[in-house]
Coordinates of C-alpha atoms in Angstrom, one line a residue:
X1 CA 0.0 0.0 0.0
X2 CA 1.6 3.3 -1.1
X3 CA 2.2 6.2 1.2
X4 CA 0.4 8.4 -1.3
X5 CA -2.8 6.4 -1.1
X6 CA -2.6 6.4 2.7
X7 CA -2.4 10.2 2.8
X8 CA -5.5 10.4 0.5
X9 CA -7.6 8.4 2.9
X10 CA -10.7 9.9 4.5
X11 CA -14.2 8.6 5.0
X12 CA -17.5 9.7 6.4
X13 CA -19.3 7.8 9.2
X14 CA -23.0 8.4 9.6
X15 CA -24.8 7.1 12.6
X16 CA -28.4 6.1 12.8
X17 CA -29.6 5.5 16.4
X18 CA -32.2 2.9 16.9
X19 CA -34.5 4.1 19.7
X20 CA -37.0 1.9 21.5
X21 CA -40.0 4.1 21.1
X22 CA -39.4 6.5 18.2
X23 CA -37.2 6.4 15.2
X24 CA -34.8 9.4 15.7
X25 CA -31.6 9.8 13.7
X26 CA -28.4 11.7 14.3
X27 CA -25.5 12.4 12.0
X28 CA -21.7 12.6 12.7
X29 CA -18.8 13.2 10.3
X30 CA -15.3 11.9 11.0
X31 CA -12.3 12.9 9.0
X32 CA -9.0 11.1 8.8
X33 CA -7.2 10.7 12.1
X34 CA -10.1 12.3 14.0
X35 CA -12.2 10.6 16.6
X36 CA -15.4 10.9 18.6
X37 CA -14.3 11.8 22.1
X38 CA -17.6 10.9 23.6
X39 CA -18.4 7.1 23.6
X40 CA -21.8 6.0 22.2
X41 CA -23.8 4.4 25.0
X42 CA -26.1 1.6 24.0
X43 CA -29.0 1.0 26.4
X44 CA -32.8 0.3 26.3
X45 CA -33.5 3.7 24.7
X46 CA -30.7 3.2 22.0
X47 CA -29.8 -0.5 21.8
X48 CA -27.9 -0.4 18.5
X49 CA -26.4 1.8 15.8
X50 CA -25.6 1.5 12.1
X51 CA -22.6 3.3 10.8
X52 CA -22.1 3.8 7.0
X53 CA -18.4 3.9 6.1
X54 CA -17.6 5.5 2.8
X55 CA -14.0 5.4 1.5
X56 CA -13.0 8.5 -0.4
X57 CA -12.0 7.9 -4.1
X58 CA -11.1 4.3 -3.6
X59 CA -8.3 5.0 -1.2
X60 CA -7.5 2.6 1.6
X61 CA -7.8 3.3 5.3
X62 CA -9.0 1.9 8.7
X63 CA -11.9 2.2 11.0
X64 CA -11.0 1.7 14.7
X65 CA -13.6 0.6 17.1
X66 CA -13.3 0.6 20.9
X67 CA -16.0 -1.6 22.4
X68 CA -17.3 -2.8 25.7
X69 CA -19.8 -5.7 25.6
X70 CA -21.1 -5.2 22.1
X71 CA -21.4 -7.3 19.0
X72 CA -20.1 -6.1 15.6
X73 CA -21.2 -6.9 12.1
X74 CA -19.7 -5.4 8.9
X75 CA -21.4 -5.9 5.5
X76 CA -20.4 -4.5 2.1
X77 CA -22.7 -2.8 -0.5
X78 CA -24.0 -6.2 -1.6
X79 CA -25.1 -7.0 1.9
X80 CA -22.4 -9.7 2.2
X81 CA -21.1 -10.2 5.8
X82 CA -17.3 -9.5 5.8
X83 CA -16.6 -9.3 9.6
X84 CA -18.5 -10.3 12.7
X85 CA -17.5 -10.4 16.4
X86 CA -19.6 -11.1 19.5
X87 CA -17.3 -11.7 22.5
X88 CA -16.6 -9.4 25.6
X89 CA -12.9 -10.4 25.5
X90 CA -12.4 -8.2 22.4
X91 CA -12.0 -4.6 23.6
X92 CA -10.8 -3.0 20.3
X93 CA -11.1 -3.8 16.6
X94 CA -9.3 -2.1 13.8
X95 CA -10.4 -3.0 10.3
X96 CA -8.3 -1.9 7.3
X97 CA -10.3 -1.5 4.1
X98 CA -8.5 -2.3 0.8
X99 CA -8.0 0.2 -2.0
X100 CA -11.2 0.3 -4.1
X101 CA -13.4 -1.1 -1.3
X102 CA -17.1 -0.3 -1.5
X103 CA -19.1 1.5 1.1
X104 CA -19.5 -0.7 4.3
X105 CA -22.3 -0.8 6.9
X106 CA -21.2 -1.3 10.4
X107 CA -23.9 -2.6 12.8
X108 CA -23.2 -2.4 16.6
X109 CA -25.5 -3.6 19.3
X110 CA -25.4 -4.8 22.9
X111 CA -24.4 -8.4 23.7
X112 CA -27.4 -10.5 24.8
X113 CA -28.2 -9.9 28.5
X114 CA -26.3 -6.7 28.7
X115 CA -28.2 -3.6 29.8
X116 CA -25.6 -0.9 29.0
X117 CA -22.7 -1.1 26.5
X118 CA -20.3 1.4 25.0
X119 CA -18.6 1.9 21.6
X120 CA -16.2 4.6 20.3
X121 CA -15.4 4.9 16.5
X122 CA -12.5 6.7 14.9
X123 CA -11.1 7.1 11.4
X124 CA -7.4 6.1 10.9
X125 CA -5.0 6.0 8.0
X126 CA -3.7 2.6 8.9
X127 CA -3.9 -0.2 11.5
X128 CA -2.5 0.7 14.9
X129 CA 1.3 0.5 15.1
X130 CA 2.9 -2.7 16.4
X131 CA 6.4 -1.8 17.7
X132 CA 8.0 -5.2 17.5
X133 CA 11.0 -6.8 15.9
X134 CA 10.8 -9.0 12.8
X135 CA 11.2 -12.7 13.4
X136 CA 14.6 -14.0 12.4
X137 CA 13.2 -17.5 11.7
X138 CA 9.8 -19.0 11.0
X139 CA 7.5 -19.1 14.0
X140 CA 5.3 -21.9 15.2
X141 CA 3.6 -20.0 18.0
X142 CA 2.8 -16.3 18.6
X143 CA 3.5 -15.7 22.3
X144 CA 5.9 -12.8 22.4
X145 CA 6.1 -9.4 20.6
X146 CA 7.1 -10.3 17.1
X147 CA 6.2 -9.7 13.5
X148 CA 6.6 -12.4 10.9
X149 CA 5.8 -13.3 7.3
X150 CA 4.0 -16.6 6.8
X151 CA 2.8 -18.5 3.8
X152 CA -0.7 -19.9 3.5
X153 CA -0.5 -23.1 1.5
X154 CA -3.5 -23.1 1.7
X155 CA -4.1 -22.7 5.5
X156 CA -2.6 -22.5 8.9
X157 CA -3.5 -22.7 12.6
X158 CA -1.2 -20.6 14.7
X159 CA -1.3 -20.8 18.6
X160 CA -1.5 -17.3 20.1
X161 CA -1.0 -16.4 23.8
X162 CA -1.9 -12.9 25.1
X163 CA -0.5 -12.0 28.5
X164 CA -2.0 -8.6 29.3
X165 CA -5.2 -6.6 28.5
X166 CA -3.3 -4.4 26.0
X167 CA -2.1 -7.2 23.8
X168 CA -3.0 -6.8 20.1
X169 CA -3.1 -9.5 17.4
X170 CA -2.6 -8.1 13.9
X171 CA -2.8 -9.8 10.5
X172 CA -2.4 -8.3 7.0
X173 CA -2.7 -9.8 3.6
X174 CA -1.4 -8.8 0.1
X175 CA -3.3 -11.1 -2.2
X176 CA -6.2 -13.5 -2.6
X177 CA -9.2 -14.0 -0.3
X178 CA -9.0 -15.6 3.1
X179 CA -11.2 -16.7 6.0
X180 CA -9.8 -15.6 9.4
X181 CA -10.9 -16.7 12.8
X182 CA -9.6 -16.3 16.4
X183 CA -10.7 -19.3 18.5
X184 CA -10.2 -20.0 22.2
X185 CA -9.2 -23.4 23.7
X186 CA -12.9 -24.4 24.1
X187 CA -13.6 -23.8 20.4
X188 CA -15.5 -20.6 20.8
X189 CA -15.0 -18.2 17.9
X190 CA -14.2 -14.6 19.0
X191 CA -14.4 -13.2 15.5
X192 CA -14.8 -14.3 11.9
X193 CA -13.7 -12.3 8.9
X194 CA -13.4 -12.6 5.1
X195 CA -10.4 -10.7 3.6
X196 CA -9.8 -9.8 0.0
X197 CA -11.1 -7.0 -2.1
X198 CA -12.9 -5.3 0.8
X199 CA -10.6 -6.0 3.9
X200 CA -6.9 -6.6 3.8
X201 CA -5.9 -6.1 7.4
X202 CA -7.2 -6.7 11.0
X203 CA -6.0 -5.8 14.5
X204 CA -7.7 -6.8 17.7
X205 CA -7.0 -6.0 21.4
X206 CA -8.0 -9.1 23.3
X207 CA -8.1 -10.2 26.9
X208 CA -5.3 -12.4 28.3
X209 CA -5.7 -16.0 27.3
X210 CA -4.7 -18.8 24.9
X211 CA -6.2 -18.7 21.4
X212 CA -5.7 -20.1 17.9
X213 CA -5.5 -17.9 14.8
X214 CA -7.0 -19.9 12.0
X215 CA -6.5 -18.6 8.5
X216 CA -7.3 -20.4 5.2
X217 CA -7.2 -19.4 1.5
X218 CA -10.7 -19.6 -0.1
X219 CA -8.9 -20.9 -3.2
X220 CA -7.5 -24.1 -1.8
X221 CA -5.1 -24.5 -4.7
X222 CA -3.4 -21.1 -4.2
X223 CA -0.6 -19.8 -2.0
X224 CA -0.7 -16.4 -0.3
X225 CA 1.5 -14.4 2.0
X226 CA 0.4 -12.9 5.3
X227 CA 2.0 -10.7 7.9
X228 CA 1.2 -11.6 11.5
X229 CA 2.2 -9.8 14.7
X230 CA 1.6 -9.8 18.4
X231 CA 2.2 -6.5 20.2
X232 CA 0.7 -4.0 22.6
X233 CA -1.5 -1.0 22.0
X234 CA -2.9 1.8 24.2
X235 CA -5.2 0.9 27.0
X236 CA -9.0 1.4 26.6
X237 CA -10.3 4.9 26.9
X238 CA -13.8 3.8 27.8
X239 CA -14.6 4.6 31.4
X240 CA -16.1 2.1 33.7
X241 CA -19.9 2.5 33.7
X242 CA -20.5 -0.9 35.4
X243 CA -21.1 -2.4 32.1
X244 CA -21.8 -6.0 33.1
X245 CA -24.1 -8.7 31.7
X246 CA -27.4 -8.8 33.6
X247 CA -27.2 -11.3 36.4
X248 CA -29.3 -14.3 35.9
X249 CA -31.0 -15.5 39.1
X250 CA -29.5 -18.6 40.7
X251 CA -31.9 -21.5 41.2
X252 CA -32.8 -21.7 44.9
X253 CA -34.9 -24.9 45.5
X254 CA -35.4 -23.9 49.2
X255 CA -37.3 -20.7 48.1
X256 CA -38.9 -21.5 44.8
X257 CA -41.1 -18.4 44.9
X258 CA -38.1 -16.1 44.8
X259 CA -36.7 -17.1 41.4
X260 CA -38.2 -17.8 38.0
X261 CA -37.1 -21.1 36.6
X262 CA -37.9 -23.1 33.5
X263 CA -38.1 -26.8 32.7
X264 CA -37.3 -28.0 29.2
X265 CA -40.1 -30.1 27.8
X266 CA -38.6 -31.0 24.4
X267 CA -35.9 -33.5 23.7
X268 CA -33.3 -30.8 23.3
X269 CA -33.7 -27.0 23.2
X270 CA -31.2 -25.0 21.2
X271 CA -29.3 -22.2 23.0
X272 CA -28.4 -19.1 21.0
X273 CA -26.5 -15.9 21.5
X274 CA -29.5 -13.8 20.9
X275 CA -33.3 -14.1 20.5
X276 CA -33.9 -15.7 17.1
X277 CA -32.6 -18.4 14.8
X278 CA -30.4 -15.8 13.1
X279 CA -28.1 -15.7 16.1
X280 CA -25.2 -18.1 16.7
X281 CA -25.9 -21.5 18.4
X282 CA -24.0 -21.7 21.7
X283 CA -25.2 -25.1 22.9
X284 CA -28.2 -27.2 23.9
X285 CA -30.1 -28.0 27.0
X286 CA -31.9 -31.4 27.2
X287 CA -35.3 -32.5 28.4
X288 CA -36.4 -32.1 32.0
X289 CA -33.4 -29.9 32.9
X290 CA -34.1 -27.0 35.2
X291 CA -32.6 -23.6 34.2
X292 CA -32.8 -20.2 35.8
X293 CA -34.6 -17.5 33.9
X294 CA -33.4 -13.9 33.5
X295 CA -35.8 -12.2 31.1
X296 CA -37.7 -12.2 27.8
X297 CA -37.4 -10.5 24.5
X298 CA -39.9 -7.9 23.3
X299 CA -42.2 -10.5 21.6
X300 CA -41.9 -12.9 24.6
X301 CA -41.1 -15.8 22.2
X302 CA -37.5 -16.1 23.4
X303 CA -36.4 -16.5 27.0
X304 CA -33.0 -15.6 28.6
X305 CA -31.7 -18.5 30.7
X306 CA -28.6 -19.4 32.6
X307 CA -26.4 -22.0 30.8
X308 CA -23.5 -23.0 32.9
X309 CA -21.6 -19.8 33.8
X310 CA -23.1 -17.7 31.0
X311 CA -26.5 -16.7 29.7
X312 CA -28.2 -17.7 26.5
X313 CA -31.5 -17.5 24.7
X314 CA -33.9 -20.4 24.3
X315 CA -37.3 -20.6 22.4
X316 CA -40.1 -19.9 24.9
X317 CA -42.2 -22.7 23.3
X318 CA -39.5 -25.2 24.4
X319 CA -39.8 -24.5 28.1
X320 CA -42.4 -24.4 30.9
X321 CA -42.0 -21.5 33.4
X322 CA -42.5 -21.8 37.1
X323 CA -41.9 -19.7 40.2
X324 CA -42.0 -15.9 40.4
X325 CA -42.1 -15.1 36.6
X326 CA -44.5 -12.1 36.6
X327 CA -41.9 -9.4 36.7
X328 CA -39.3 -10.6 34.2
X329 CA -37.1 -8.0 32.5
X330 CA -38.0 -7.4 28.9
X331 CA -34.8 -6.8 26.8
X332 CA -35.0 -4.5 23.8
X333 CA -32.9 -6.8 21.6
X334 CA -33.9 -7.3 18.0
X335 CA -35.4 -10.7 17.2
X336 CA -33.7 -12.2 14.1
X337 CA -34.9 -15.3 12.5
X338 CA -33.5 -17.1 9.4
X339 CA -36.0 -17.4 6.6
X340 CA -35.4 -20.1 4.0
X341 CA -37.8 -20.1 1.0
X342 CA -38.0 -23.3 -1.0
X343 CA -38.7 -22.6 -4.6
X344 CA -41.6 -24.4 -6.1
X345 CA -41.1 -26.5 -9.3
X346 CA -43.8 -26.5 -11.9
X347 CA -44.7 -29.9 -13.4
X348 CA -44.0 -30.2 -17.1
X349 CA -47.1 -30.2 -19.2
X350 CA -47.8 -32.8 -21.9
X351 CA -47.0 -33.0 -24.7
X352 CA -43.3 -32.2 -24.4
X353 CA -42.3 -28.6 -24.3
X354 CA -41.5 -27.0 -27.7
X355 CA -38.0 -26.6 -29.0
X356 CA -36.2 -23.9 -27.1
X357 CA -38.2 -24.2 -23.9
X358 CA -36.4 -25.0 -20.6
X359 CA -37.1 -28.4 -19.3
X360 CA -39.4 -28.5 -16.3
X361 CA -40.8 -25.0 -17.1
X362 CA -44.2 -24.1 -18.5
X363 CA -44.5 -22.8 -22.0
X364 CA -45.4 -19.2 -22.7
X365 CA -49.0 -20.2 -22.9
X366 CA -49.0 -21.0 -19.2
X367 CA -49.8 -24.2 -17.3
X368 CA -52.8 -26.4 -18.2
X369 CA -54.2 -26.7 -14.6
X370 CA -57.2 -28.9 -15.7
X371 CA -54.8 -31.3 -17.4
X372 CA -52.6 -31.4 -14.3
X373 CA -55.7 -32.0 -12.1
X374 CA -56.7 -35.0 -14.3
X375 CA -53.2 -36.4 -14.3
X376 CA -53.0 -36.1 -10.5
X377 CA -56.3 -37.9 -10.1
X378 CA -55.2 -40.7 -12.4
X379 CA -51.9 -41.0 -10.5
X380 CA -53.9 -41.2 -7.2
X381 CA -56.3 -43.9 -8.5
X382 CA -53.3 -45.9 -9.9
X383 CA -51.6 -45.6 -6.5
X384 CA -54.7 -46.8 -4.7
X385 CA -54.9 -49.8 -7.0
X386 CA -51.3 -50.7 -6.4
X387 CA -51.9 -50.5 -2.6
X388 CA -54.9 -52.9 -3.0
X389 CA -52.7 -55.3 -4.9
X390 CA -50.3 -55.4 -1.9

């Protein structure tokens, strides 16, 4: 990336606040190397924001995001998801857009079960600096401040250890398209990204722990070079506003009237990170298990429950509530469901379609419904006769 193109970078970020009762909007413009000094607070009145990021004249640049208990989704102008993260261990994300990248939409909202969250956005020319020495030999693990070039042929899984809250993992790519993930030792994915024509670099400040950086070329037959580094960056500038996930009541069998609990009455209920089938699956809870209840979504068709040491969402239809459940908290978190539409296939009409017609599609004259009804009836009678023969 040339210095000239870096200096040409600028973009505009427009925020649209999503309010609980009324649809108000506010605008904010950010120029290169400027930032919003005031964090954006996400609460019941404003649970999420959408930021439209517009690169100027095809130049490259970066959007830096400080976050506290929020989930992030970045989509391009074709509504294709290019980056997603939903883990409180990530406290900063910097995404470098490639030269010629299209306008991107950044969606930010609270993590499930969180009452108040914060986010701060700023425009940067490049990813944050990583003051480290180049590796003198190929590395097999990333556990000290170092920067190294690595070859994807076509994939690698690199163990990463962060030792303090300011550690930053950084990756950059020069060619091809890759899928990038940071995964903890239990298999939980902290972020997922697709690099290429839209994104060519990422940097994340992540809590101390052991992780695995998994990178793979989308073209399995190709090789690609990547730059990977582990360093430190500035501490968070977000002040403590007691941003903690909402506590889920602990089941107390000696005082069942105090807590609201739920019993699973299906074979296995799916647990998700948010209210809806569009959120990530986090696990399952089996039949007759008793779980503590912490609240409901707006439509009351998803219930927040305690699953181990964390909270998750389960379909209300899969559980039976008991105890003191009349004053449950209602969370203003969008319900997102996957919608799969199965296309219908028209039966071919007889005689055969004329030359030039597509097999299995009706001719320009339309479908002969009376003929289809007659054929269906004959098929039914034939089927009944065959059953009688059996």
